[in-house]
XYZ file of C-alpha atoms in Angstrom:
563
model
C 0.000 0.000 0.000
C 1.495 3.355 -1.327
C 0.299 5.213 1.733
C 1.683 3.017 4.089
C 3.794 4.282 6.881
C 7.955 3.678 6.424
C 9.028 1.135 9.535
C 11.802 3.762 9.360
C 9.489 6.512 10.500
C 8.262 4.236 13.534
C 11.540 4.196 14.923
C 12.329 5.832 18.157
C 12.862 10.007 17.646
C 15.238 11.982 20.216
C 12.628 13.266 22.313
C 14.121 14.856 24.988
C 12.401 14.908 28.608
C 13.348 17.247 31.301
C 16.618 15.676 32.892
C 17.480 13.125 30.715
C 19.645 12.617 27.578
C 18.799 10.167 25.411
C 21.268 7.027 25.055
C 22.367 5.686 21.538
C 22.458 2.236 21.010
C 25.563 0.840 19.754
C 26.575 -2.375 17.670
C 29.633 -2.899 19.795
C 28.717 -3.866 22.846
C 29.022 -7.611 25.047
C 27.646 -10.353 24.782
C 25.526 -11.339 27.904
C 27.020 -14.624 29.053
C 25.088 -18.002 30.484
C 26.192 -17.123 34.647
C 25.380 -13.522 33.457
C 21.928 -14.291 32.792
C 20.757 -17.101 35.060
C 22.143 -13.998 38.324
C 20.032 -12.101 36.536
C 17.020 -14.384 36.517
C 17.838 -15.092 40.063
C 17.586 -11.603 41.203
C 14.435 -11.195 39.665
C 12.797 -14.353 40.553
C 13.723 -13.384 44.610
C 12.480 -10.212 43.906
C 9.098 -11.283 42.094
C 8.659 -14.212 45.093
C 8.585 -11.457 48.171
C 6.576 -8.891 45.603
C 3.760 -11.812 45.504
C 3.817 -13.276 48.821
C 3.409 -9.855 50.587
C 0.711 -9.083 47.992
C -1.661 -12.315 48.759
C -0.288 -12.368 52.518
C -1.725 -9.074 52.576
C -4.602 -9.739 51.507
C -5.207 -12.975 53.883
C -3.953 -10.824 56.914
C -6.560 -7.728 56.258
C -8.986 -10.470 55.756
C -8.123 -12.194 59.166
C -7.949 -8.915 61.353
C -11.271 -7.396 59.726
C -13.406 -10.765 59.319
C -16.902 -10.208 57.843
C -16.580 -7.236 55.849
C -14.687 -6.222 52.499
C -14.494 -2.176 53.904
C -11.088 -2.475 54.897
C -9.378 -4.533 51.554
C -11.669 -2.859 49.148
C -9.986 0.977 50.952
C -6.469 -0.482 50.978
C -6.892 -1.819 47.330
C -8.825 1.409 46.493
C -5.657 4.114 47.838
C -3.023 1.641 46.688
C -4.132 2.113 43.364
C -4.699 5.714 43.315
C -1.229 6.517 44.461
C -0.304 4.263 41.248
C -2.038 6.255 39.203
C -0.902 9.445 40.247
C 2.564 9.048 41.133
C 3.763 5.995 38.317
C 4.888 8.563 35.800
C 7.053 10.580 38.228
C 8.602 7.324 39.395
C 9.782 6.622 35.654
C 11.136 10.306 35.288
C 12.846 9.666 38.402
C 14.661 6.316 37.724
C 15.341 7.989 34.395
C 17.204 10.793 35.433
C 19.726 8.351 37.954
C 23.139 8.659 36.695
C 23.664 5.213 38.210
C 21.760 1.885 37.309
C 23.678 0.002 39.888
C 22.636 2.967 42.789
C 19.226 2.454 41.585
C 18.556 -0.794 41.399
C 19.646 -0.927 45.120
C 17.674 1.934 46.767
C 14.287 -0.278 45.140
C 15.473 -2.991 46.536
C 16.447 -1.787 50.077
C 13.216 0.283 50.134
C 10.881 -2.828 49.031
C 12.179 -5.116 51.252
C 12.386 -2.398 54.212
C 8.832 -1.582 53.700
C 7.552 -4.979 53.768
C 9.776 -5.953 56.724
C 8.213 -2.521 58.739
C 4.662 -4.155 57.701
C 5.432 -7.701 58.975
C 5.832 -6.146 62.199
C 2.767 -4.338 61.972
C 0.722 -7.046 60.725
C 1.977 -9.317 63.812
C -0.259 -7.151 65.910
C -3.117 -7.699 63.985
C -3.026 -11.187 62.799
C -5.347 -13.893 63.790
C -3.002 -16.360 66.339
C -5.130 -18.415 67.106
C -4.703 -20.620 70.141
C -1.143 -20.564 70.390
C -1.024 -18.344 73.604
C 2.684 -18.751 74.783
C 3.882 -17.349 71.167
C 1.371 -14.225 71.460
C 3.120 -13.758 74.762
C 6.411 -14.469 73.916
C 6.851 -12.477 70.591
C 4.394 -9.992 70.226
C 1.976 -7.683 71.360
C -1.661 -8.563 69.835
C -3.252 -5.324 69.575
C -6.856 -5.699 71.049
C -8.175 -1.858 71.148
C -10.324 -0.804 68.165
C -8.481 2.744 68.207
C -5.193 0.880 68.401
C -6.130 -1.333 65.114
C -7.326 1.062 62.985
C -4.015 3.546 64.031
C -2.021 -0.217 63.336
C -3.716 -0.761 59.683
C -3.745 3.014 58.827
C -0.426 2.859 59.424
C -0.357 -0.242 57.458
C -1.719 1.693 54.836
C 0.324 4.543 54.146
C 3.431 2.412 54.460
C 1.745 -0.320 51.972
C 1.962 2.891 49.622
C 5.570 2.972 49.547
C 5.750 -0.748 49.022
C 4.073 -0.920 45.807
C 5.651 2.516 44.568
C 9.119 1.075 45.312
C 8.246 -2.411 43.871
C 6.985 -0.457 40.602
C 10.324 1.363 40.643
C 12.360 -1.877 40.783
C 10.300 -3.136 38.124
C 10.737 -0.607 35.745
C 14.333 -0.425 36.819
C 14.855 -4.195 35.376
C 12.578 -4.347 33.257
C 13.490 -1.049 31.263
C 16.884 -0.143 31.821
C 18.602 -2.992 32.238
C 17.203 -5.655 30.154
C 17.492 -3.311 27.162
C 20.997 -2.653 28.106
C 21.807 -6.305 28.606
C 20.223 -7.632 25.538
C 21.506 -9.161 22.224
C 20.715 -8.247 18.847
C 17.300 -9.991 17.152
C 19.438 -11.457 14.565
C 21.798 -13.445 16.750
C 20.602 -16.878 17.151
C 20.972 -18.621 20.248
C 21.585 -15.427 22.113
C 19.929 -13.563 25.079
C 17.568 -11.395 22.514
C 15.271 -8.736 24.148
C 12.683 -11.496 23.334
C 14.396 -14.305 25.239
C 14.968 -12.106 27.844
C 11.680 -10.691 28.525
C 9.982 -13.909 27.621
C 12.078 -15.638 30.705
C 11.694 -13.060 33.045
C 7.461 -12.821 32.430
C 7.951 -16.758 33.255
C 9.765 -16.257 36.120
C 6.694 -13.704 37.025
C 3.714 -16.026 36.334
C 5.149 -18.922 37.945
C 5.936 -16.819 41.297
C 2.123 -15.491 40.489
C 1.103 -19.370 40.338
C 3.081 -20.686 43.834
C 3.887 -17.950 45.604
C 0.049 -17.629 47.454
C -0.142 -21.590 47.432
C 3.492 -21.635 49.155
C 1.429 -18.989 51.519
C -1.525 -20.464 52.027
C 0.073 -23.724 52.657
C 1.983 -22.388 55.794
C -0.903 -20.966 57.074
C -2.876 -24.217 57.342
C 0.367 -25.813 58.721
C 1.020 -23.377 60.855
C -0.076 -20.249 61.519
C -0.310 -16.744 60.356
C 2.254 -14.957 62.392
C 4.803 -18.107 61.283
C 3.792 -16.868 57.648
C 4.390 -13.279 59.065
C 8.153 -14.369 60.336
C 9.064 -16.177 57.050
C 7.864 -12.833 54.916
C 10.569 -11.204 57.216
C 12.972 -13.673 56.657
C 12.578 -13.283 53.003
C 12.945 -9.526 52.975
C 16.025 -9.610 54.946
C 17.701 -12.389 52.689
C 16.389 -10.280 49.946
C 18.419 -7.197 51.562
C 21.154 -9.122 51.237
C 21.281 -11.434 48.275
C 19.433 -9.298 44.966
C 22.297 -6.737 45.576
C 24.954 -8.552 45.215
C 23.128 -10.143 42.677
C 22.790 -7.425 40.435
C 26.606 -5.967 41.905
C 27.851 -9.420 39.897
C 25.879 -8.639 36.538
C 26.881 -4.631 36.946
C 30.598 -5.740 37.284
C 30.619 -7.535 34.022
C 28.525 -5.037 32.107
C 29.981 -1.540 30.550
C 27.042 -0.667 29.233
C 25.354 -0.734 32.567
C 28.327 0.614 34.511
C 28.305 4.005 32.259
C 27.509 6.852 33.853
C 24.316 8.293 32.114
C 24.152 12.268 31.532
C 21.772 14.053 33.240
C 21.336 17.549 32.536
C 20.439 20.202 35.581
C 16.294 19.852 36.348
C 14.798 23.234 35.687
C 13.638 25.017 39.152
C 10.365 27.771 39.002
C 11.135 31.203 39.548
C 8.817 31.056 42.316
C 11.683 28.192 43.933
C 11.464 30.726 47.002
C 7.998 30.369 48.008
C 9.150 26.233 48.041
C 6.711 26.072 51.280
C 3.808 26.938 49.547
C 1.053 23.977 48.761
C -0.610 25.277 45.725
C 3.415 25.948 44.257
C 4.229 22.353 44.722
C 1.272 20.694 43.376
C 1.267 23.700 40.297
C 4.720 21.811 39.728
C 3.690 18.641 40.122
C 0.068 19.065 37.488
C 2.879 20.881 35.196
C 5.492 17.244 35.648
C 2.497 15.188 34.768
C 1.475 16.898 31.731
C 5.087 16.810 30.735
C 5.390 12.807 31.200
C 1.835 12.702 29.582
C 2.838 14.609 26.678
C 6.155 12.935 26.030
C 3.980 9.572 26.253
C 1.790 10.878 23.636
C 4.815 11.790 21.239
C 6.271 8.622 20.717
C 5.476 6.140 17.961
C 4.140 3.261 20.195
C 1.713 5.004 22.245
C -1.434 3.960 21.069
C -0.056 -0.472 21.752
C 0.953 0.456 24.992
C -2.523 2.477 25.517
C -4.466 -0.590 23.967
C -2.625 -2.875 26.645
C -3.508 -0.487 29.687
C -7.269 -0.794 28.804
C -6.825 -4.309 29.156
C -7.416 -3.969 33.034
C -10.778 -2.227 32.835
C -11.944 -6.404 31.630
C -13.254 -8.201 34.783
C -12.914 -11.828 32.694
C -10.219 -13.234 34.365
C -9.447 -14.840 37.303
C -9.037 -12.116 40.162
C -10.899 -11.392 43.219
C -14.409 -10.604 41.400
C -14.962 -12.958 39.051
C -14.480 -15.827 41.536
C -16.449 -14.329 43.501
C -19.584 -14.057 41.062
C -18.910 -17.715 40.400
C -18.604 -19.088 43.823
C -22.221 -17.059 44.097
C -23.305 -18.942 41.020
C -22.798 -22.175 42.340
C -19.359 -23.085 41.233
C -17.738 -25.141 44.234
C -13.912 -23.784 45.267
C -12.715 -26.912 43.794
C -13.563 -26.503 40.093
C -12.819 -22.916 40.539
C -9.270 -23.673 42.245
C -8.805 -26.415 39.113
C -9.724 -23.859 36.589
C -7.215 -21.284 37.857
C -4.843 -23.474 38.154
C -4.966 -24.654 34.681
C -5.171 -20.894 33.480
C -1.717 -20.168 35.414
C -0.276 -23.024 33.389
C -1.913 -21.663 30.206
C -0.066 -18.180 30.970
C 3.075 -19.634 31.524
C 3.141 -21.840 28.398
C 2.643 -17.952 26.479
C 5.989 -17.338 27.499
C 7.158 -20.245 25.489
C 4.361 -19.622 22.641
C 5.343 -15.700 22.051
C 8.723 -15.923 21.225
C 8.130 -18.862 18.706
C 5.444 -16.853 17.230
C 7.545 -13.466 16.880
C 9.913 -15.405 15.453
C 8.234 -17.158 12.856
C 6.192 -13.932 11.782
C 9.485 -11.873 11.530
C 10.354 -13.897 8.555
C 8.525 -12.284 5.762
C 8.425 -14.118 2.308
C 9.484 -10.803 0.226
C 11.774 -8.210 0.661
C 9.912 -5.104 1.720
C 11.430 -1.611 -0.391
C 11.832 1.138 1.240
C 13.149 4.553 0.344
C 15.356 6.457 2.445
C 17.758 9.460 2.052
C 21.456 9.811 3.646
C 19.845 12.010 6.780
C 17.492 9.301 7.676
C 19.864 6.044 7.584
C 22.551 7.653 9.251
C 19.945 8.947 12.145
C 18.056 5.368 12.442
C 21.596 3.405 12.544
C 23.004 5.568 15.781
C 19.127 4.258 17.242
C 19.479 0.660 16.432
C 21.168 -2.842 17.902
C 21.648 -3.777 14.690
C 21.045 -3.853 10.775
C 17.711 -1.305 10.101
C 17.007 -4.474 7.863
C 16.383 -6.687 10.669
C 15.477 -4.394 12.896
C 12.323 -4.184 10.791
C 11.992 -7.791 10.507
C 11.601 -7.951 13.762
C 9.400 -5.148 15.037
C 6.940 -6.918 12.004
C 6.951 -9.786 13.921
C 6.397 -7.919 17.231
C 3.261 -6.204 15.433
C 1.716 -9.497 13.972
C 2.088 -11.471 16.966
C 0.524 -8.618 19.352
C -2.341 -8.713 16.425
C -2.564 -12.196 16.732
C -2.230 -12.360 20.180
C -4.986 -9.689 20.914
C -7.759 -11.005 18.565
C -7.261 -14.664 19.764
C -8.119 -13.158 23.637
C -11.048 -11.410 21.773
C -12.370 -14.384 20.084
C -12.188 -16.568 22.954
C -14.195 -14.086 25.365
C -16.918 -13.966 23.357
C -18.074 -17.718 24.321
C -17.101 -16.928 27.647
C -19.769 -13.982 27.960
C -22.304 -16.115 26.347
C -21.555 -18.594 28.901
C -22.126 -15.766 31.955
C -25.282 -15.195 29.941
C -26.627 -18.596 30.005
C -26.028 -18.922 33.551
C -27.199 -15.663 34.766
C -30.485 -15.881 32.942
C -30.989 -19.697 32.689
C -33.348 -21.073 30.484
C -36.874 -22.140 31.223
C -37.746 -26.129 32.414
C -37.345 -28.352 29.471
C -41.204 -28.946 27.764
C -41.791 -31.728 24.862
C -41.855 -28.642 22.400
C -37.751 -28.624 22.368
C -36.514 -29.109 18.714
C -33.537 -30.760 20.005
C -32.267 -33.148 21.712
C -28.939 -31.225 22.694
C -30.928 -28.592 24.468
C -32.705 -31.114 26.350
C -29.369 -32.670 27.860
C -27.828 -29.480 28.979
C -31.261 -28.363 30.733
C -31.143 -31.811 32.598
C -27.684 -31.078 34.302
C -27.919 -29.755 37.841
C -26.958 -26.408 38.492
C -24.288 -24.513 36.081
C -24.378 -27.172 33.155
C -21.157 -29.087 32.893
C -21.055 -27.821 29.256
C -21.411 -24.570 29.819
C -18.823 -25.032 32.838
C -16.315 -26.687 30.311
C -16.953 -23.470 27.635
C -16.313 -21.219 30.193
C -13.490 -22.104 31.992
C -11.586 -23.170 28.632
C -11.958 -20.126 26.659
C -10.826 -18.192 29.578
C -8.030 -19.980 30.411
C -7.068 -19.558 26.557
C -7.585 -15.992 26.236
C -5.010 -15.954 28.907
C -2.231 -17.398 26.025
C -3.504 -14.002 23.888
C -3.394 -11.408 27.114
C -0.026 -12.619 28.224
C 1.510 -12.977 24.479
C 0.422 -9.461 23.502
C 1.720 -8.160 27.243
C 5.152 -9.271 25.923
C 4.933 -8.154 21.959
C 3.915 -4.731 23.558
C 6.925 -4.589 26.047
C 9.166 -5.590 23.195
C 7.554 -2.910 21.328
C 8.055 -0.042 23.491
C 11.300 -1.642 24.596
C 12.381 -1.556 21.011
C 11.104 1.912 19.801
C 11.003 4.438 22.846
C 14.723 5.733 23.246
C 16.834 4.333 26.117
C 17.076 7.420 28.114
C 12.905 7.740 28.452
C 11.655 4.090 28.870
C 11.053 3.997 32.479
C 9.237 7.143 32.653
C 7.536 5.845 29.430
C 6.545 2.724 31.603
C 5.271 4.474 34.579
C 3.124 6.578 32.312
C 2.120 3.361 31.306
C 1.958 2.142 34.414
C -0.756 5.130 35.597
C -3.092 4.551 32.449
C -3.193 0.612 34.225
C -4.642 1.933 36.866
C -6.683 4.310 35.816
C -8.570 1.537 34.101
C -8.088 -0.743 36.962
C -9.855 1.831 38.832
C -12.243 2.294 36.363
C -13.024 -1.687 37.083
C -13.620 -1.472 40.688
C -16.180 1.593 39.854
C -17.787 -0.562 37.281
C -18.300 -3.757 39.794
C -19.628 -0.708 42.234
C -22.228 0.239 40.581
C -23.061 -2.943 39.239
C -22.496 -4.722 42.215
C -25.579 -7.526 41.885
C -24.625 -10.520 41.339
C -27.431 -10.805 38.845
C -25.505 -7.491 37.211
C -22.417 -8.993 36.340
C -23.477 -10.418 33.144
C -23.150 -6.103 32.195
C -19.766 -6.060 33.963
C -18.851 -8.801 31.500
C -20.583 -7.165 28.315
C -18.352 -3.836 28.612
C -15.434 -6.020 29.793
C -15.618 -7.714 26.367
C -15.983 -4.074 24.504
C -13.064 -2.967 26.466
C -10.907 -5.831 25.157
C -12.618 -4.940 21.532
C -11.399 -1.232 21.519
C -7.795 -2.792 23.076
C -7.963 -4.914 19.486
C -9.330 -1.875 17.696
C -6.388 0.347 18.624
C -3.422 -1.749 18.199
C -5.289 -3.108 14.804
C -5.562 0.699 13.831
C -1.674 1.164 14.545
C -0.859 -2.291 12.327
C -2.219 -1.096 9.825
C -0.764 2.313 10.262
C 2.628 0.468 10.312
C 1.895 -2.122 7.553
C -0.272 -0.815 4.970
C -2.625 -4.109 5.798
C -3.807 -6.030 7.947
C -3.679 -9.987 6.197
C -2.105 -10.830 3.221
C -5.287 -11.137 1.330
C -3.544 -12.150 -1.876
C -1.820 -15.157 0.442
C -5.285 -15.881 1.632
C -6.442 -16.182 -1.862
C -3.620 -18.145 -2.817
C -4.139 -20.844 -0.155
C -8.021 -20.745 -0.513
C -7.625 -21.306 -4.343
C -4.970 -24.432 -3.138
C -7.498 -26.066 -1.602
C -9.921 -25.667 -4.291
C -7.505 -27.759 -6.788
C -6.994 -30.350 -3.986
C-alpha cells in the first residue's frame, strides 16, 4: 500500500524529557554470558517471590484482622491504586534521570524489602493467632483496642503505599533499563535477545504469580499466620542481602550498565522561594504530569501500549471478582481452584508460545522496499542494535504477533460472555416442544451445566495465552522503539493509564455490584478488550499498509480448491 507508513518513520525520535539525555544504542557492545543471565534471573525471581507473597499475605492478613466485611481490603486496594495512578509517571522520570543503574537498582530494593519488613511487624499485631497463647506472649503484642487497630492498619496503609511505589520502581528499573541494556541483537541466534529475555523473566513472574500464594496459604494451614508473618521477614532480609549482590555481579561484568548516564540540571520555578507553599508544589507537580503525559503521547508506540492499559478495565479473568460471582453462582472452590490453576499453566506456556510466534512472523516471504535518504539512515543506525534491515523484521513480527495475540483473547471471550449469559439468565424447564435433543441434555444437568462449565473455563483460560503474548509483543515494542534514556518514565506513564482503568473496574463492579448485574460487567469487559484490538489493529495497519495478506489468503483458498 502506497500510503503506508515507512518502519523507518516508527523508529524511536530523540525526544528529549526534562533531565534526561537520550542514550544511543551501539553495535559494539558484550555479549551477555550463560552465569550472566541465570544472576540475573535469580535476582528477579527473589524479587518477584517477596513482591507476591506480601501481595496475597496481605490480603489474607486484612482479611483475618477485619473478618466479615470487604471495607477495609476494598480501601487499601482502592488508595493503593490511586497513588499508582498518580505518582507511576514521576517514578519513571525519576529512575530515568539516575546517573547510576547500579545505585538504583539498590535503593528499590532496600526500600521494598524495608517496607515490607516494617509491615510484617505491623501485621503481627493484627493477625489472627489463634490458640497458640505462649507465642502471642512471647513475641508480640496482639493489639486488642479498636483505636489501636485502625491507628495499626492506617499505618499499614500509608506504608503499603511505599511498598508498591518502590516495587513499581524496581520493576521498571529491570525491566526497562537494564534488560534493554543487557540484551543481544534480534538477529543473533541462540543469544539472550530482548525477546528471550523478557519472555524468561514474564515466566519467572507467572510462575511466582502461580506458587507464591499456594506456598502462603500452605503455611498458614500448617502453621499459623504470624509463622507466615516471620518467614515474609525472613525473606525480605535475605532479599536485603542477596538481589544486591546479585545485580553488583551482573553490573561488574557489564559496561554498558556501569556508564555513567548524563543528566542535565532539572529546571527550578522562579517562584523556587515560596518552596513552602502547597498550591506551588502541586502547580509543579500538574505541570510534571502533563510533561510525562505529553512525552507519552509523542512517541510512535503510544497507542499499543494504551491498547494494553485498557486491558485492566476487563473483569474476565481470574481475580478477586470474578471468583467471587462464580462461587455465588454455584461453582464449588474446587472446580474454581482447578480452573485457575490450569489458566496459570496456560499463561506460563505464552511465554514459550510468544517468542516462537515473533519469530516465525518476523520472517517475511518478500523483501519489503523502502526509500530512504542519507539524513534518515545515518539517524536510524546511531538508534538501532543492529542492521535497520532486521530491525524491521523484527518489530513486524512484534506487530503481527501482538495482532494475533490480541484477537485470539477477543475471540475466545466472546463464548465466555455467552456462557455468563446462560447462567445468569438460565433457560426455562425443558417442555416436549424442544426441537432438540442437545438442548434437552444441557437443561437436565444440575446447576451450572457441565457444558457450559467446560466453555467457560476453557476459553478463559485460553484468552489468557492471547493477554499474556500481547503483554510481551507490547513490552518488546516499546522496549524496542522508545529511546533508552525515556523508557522507564515511558513505563510508569504506562503504568498510571493501568490503573486508571483498573480503577475504572472497581467503579464498574460498584455500581453494578448484583450478582445478577455482572453479566453487564462482562458485556463492557468484552468491549473494552474490543477497543484494546481496535487500537493496536488501527496502529498495524498504520505500520503495515494491511492487515492480512489477502492475496496469500487467496492463494491458499484457491490451493485447496484444486486439492
Amino acid at each position: 500500500m502506497s500510503d503506508a507508513i515507512e518502519l523507518e518513520e516508527m523508529l524511536p525520535e530523540e525526544i528529549s524529557l526534562p533531565g534526561t539525555v537520550p542514550e544511543p544504542r551501539h553495535e559494539d557492545f558484550e555479549p551477555l554470558s550463560r552465569n550472566n543471565a541465570w544472576m540475573l534471573y535469580a535476582s528477579h525471581a527473589s524479587s518477584t517471590w517477596n513482591a507476591r507473597s506480601y501481595e496475597f499475605a496481605a490480603i489474607i492478613y486484612t482479611a483475618q484482622a477485619f473478618p466479615g466485611t470487604l471495607f477495609y481490603s476494598s480501601l487499601r486496594g482502592l488508595v493503593t491504586t490511586l497513588c499508582t495512578l498518580l505518582f507511576s509517571s514521576a517514578i519513571g522520570s525519576f529512575i530515568d534521570q539516575l546517573p547510576s543503574r547500579r545505585r538504583g537498582l539498590n535503593m528499590t530494593i532496600i526500600v521494598n524489602r524495608t517496607t515490607v519488613l516494617i509491615c510484617c511487624i505491623l501485621w503481627m499485631t493484627l493477625v489472627n493467632v489463634g490458640d497458640d497463647t505462649d507465642f502471642t506472649t512471647q513475641f508480640i503484642f496482639h493489639t486488642s483496642s479498636t483505636m489501636q487497630r485502625h491507628l495499626v492498619f492506617a499505618a499499614l496503609v500509608l506504608i503499603g503505599i511505599v511498598e508498591r511505589l518502590s516495587g513499581i520502581a524496581n520493576t521498571l528499573t529491570m525491566e526497562r533499563d537494564w534488560v534493554p541494556a543487557l540484551a543481544e541483537p534480534a538477529n543473533r541466534r541462540d543469544a539472550y535477545t530482548l525477546t528471550k529475555l523478557n519472555a524468561t523473566m514474564r515466566r519467572l513472574d507467572l510462575i511466582c504469580k502461580l506458587f507464591a500464594p499456594l506456598a502462603i496459604s500452605a503455611i498458614i494451614e500448617a502453621f499459623s499466620s504470624p509463622i507466615s508473618v516471620l518467614l515474609l521477614a525472613v525473606g525480605s532480609i535475605l532479599g536485603i542481602v542477596i538481589e544486591p549482590q546479585l545485580a553488583l555481579r551482573v553490573w561488574s561484568r557489564s559496561k554498558k550498565l556501569q556508564a555513567r548516564r548524563v543528566v542535565q540540571p532539572t529546571v527550578t520555578s522562579k517562584h523556587a522561594a515560596s518552596w513552602w507553599r502547597l498550591h506551588n508544589h502541586l502547580w509543579r507537580f500538574l505541570c510534571a504530569q502533563k510533561r510525562q503525559a505529553e512525552a507519552y503521547f509523542s512517541t510512535t508506540v503510544w497507542l499499543p501500549s494504551l491498547s494494553l492499559t485498557l486491558l485492566h478495565f476487563s473483569a474476565l479473568s481470574y481475580a478477586a471478582t470474578f471468583v467471587t460471582w462464580l462461587l455465588g453462582s454455584g461453582f464449588s472452590l474446587l472446580a474454581i481452584t482447578i480452573a485457575r490453576t490450569i489458566g496459570s499453566c496456560v499463561e506460563v506456556s505464552s511465554t514459550f508460545v510468544a517468542p516462537f510466534g515473533i519469530d516465525r512472523l518476523a520472517q517475511t516471504k518478500e523483501k519489503e522496499t523502502v526509500s530512504r535518504n542519507e539524513t534518515d539512515w545515518q539517524s536510524i543506525q546511531g538508534l538501532l542494535n543492529s542492521d535497520v534491515t532486521s530491525e524491521q523484521e523484527h518489530i513486524t513480527g512484534l506487530a503481527r504477533s501482538g495482532l494475533w495475540s490480541v484477537f485470539l483473547q477477543l475471540s475466545c471471550l466472546v463464548p465466555v460472555v455467552f456462557a455468563i449469559f446462560s447462567i445468569s439468565y438460565p433457560p426455562p424447564p425443558a417442555t416436549d416442544t424442544d426441537d432438540t435433543t442437545l438442548i434437552l441434555l444441557l437443561r437436565s444437568l444440575p446447576g451450572p451445566s457441565l457444558a457450559i462449565a467446560i466453555v467457560l473455563f476453557t476459553f478463559l483460560s485460553i484468552s489468557r495465552l492471547g493477554l499474556w503474548s500481547f503483554d510481551l509483543c507490547v513490552q518488546e515494542l516499546d522496549q524496542v522503539l522508545v529511546p533508552a534514556g525515556q523508557q522507564a518514565a515511558f513505563a510508569g506513564t504506562e503504568t498510571a493509564f493501568a490503573s486508571l482503568f483498573e480503577l475504572g473496574q472497581w467503579v464498574l463492579v460498584a455500581i453494578l455490584s448484583s450478582p445478577d448485574q455482572f453479566v453487564w460487567v462482562a458485556v463492557l469487559s468484552l468491549a473494552a478488550v474490543a477497543l484494546s484490538a481496535a487500537m493496536f489493529a488501527g496502529w498495524h495497519l498504520r505500520l503495515r499498509g494491511h492487515l492480512v495478506h489477502w492475496d496469500r489468503m487467496g492463494g491458499l483458498c484457491s490451493g485447496w480448491g484444486k486439492k
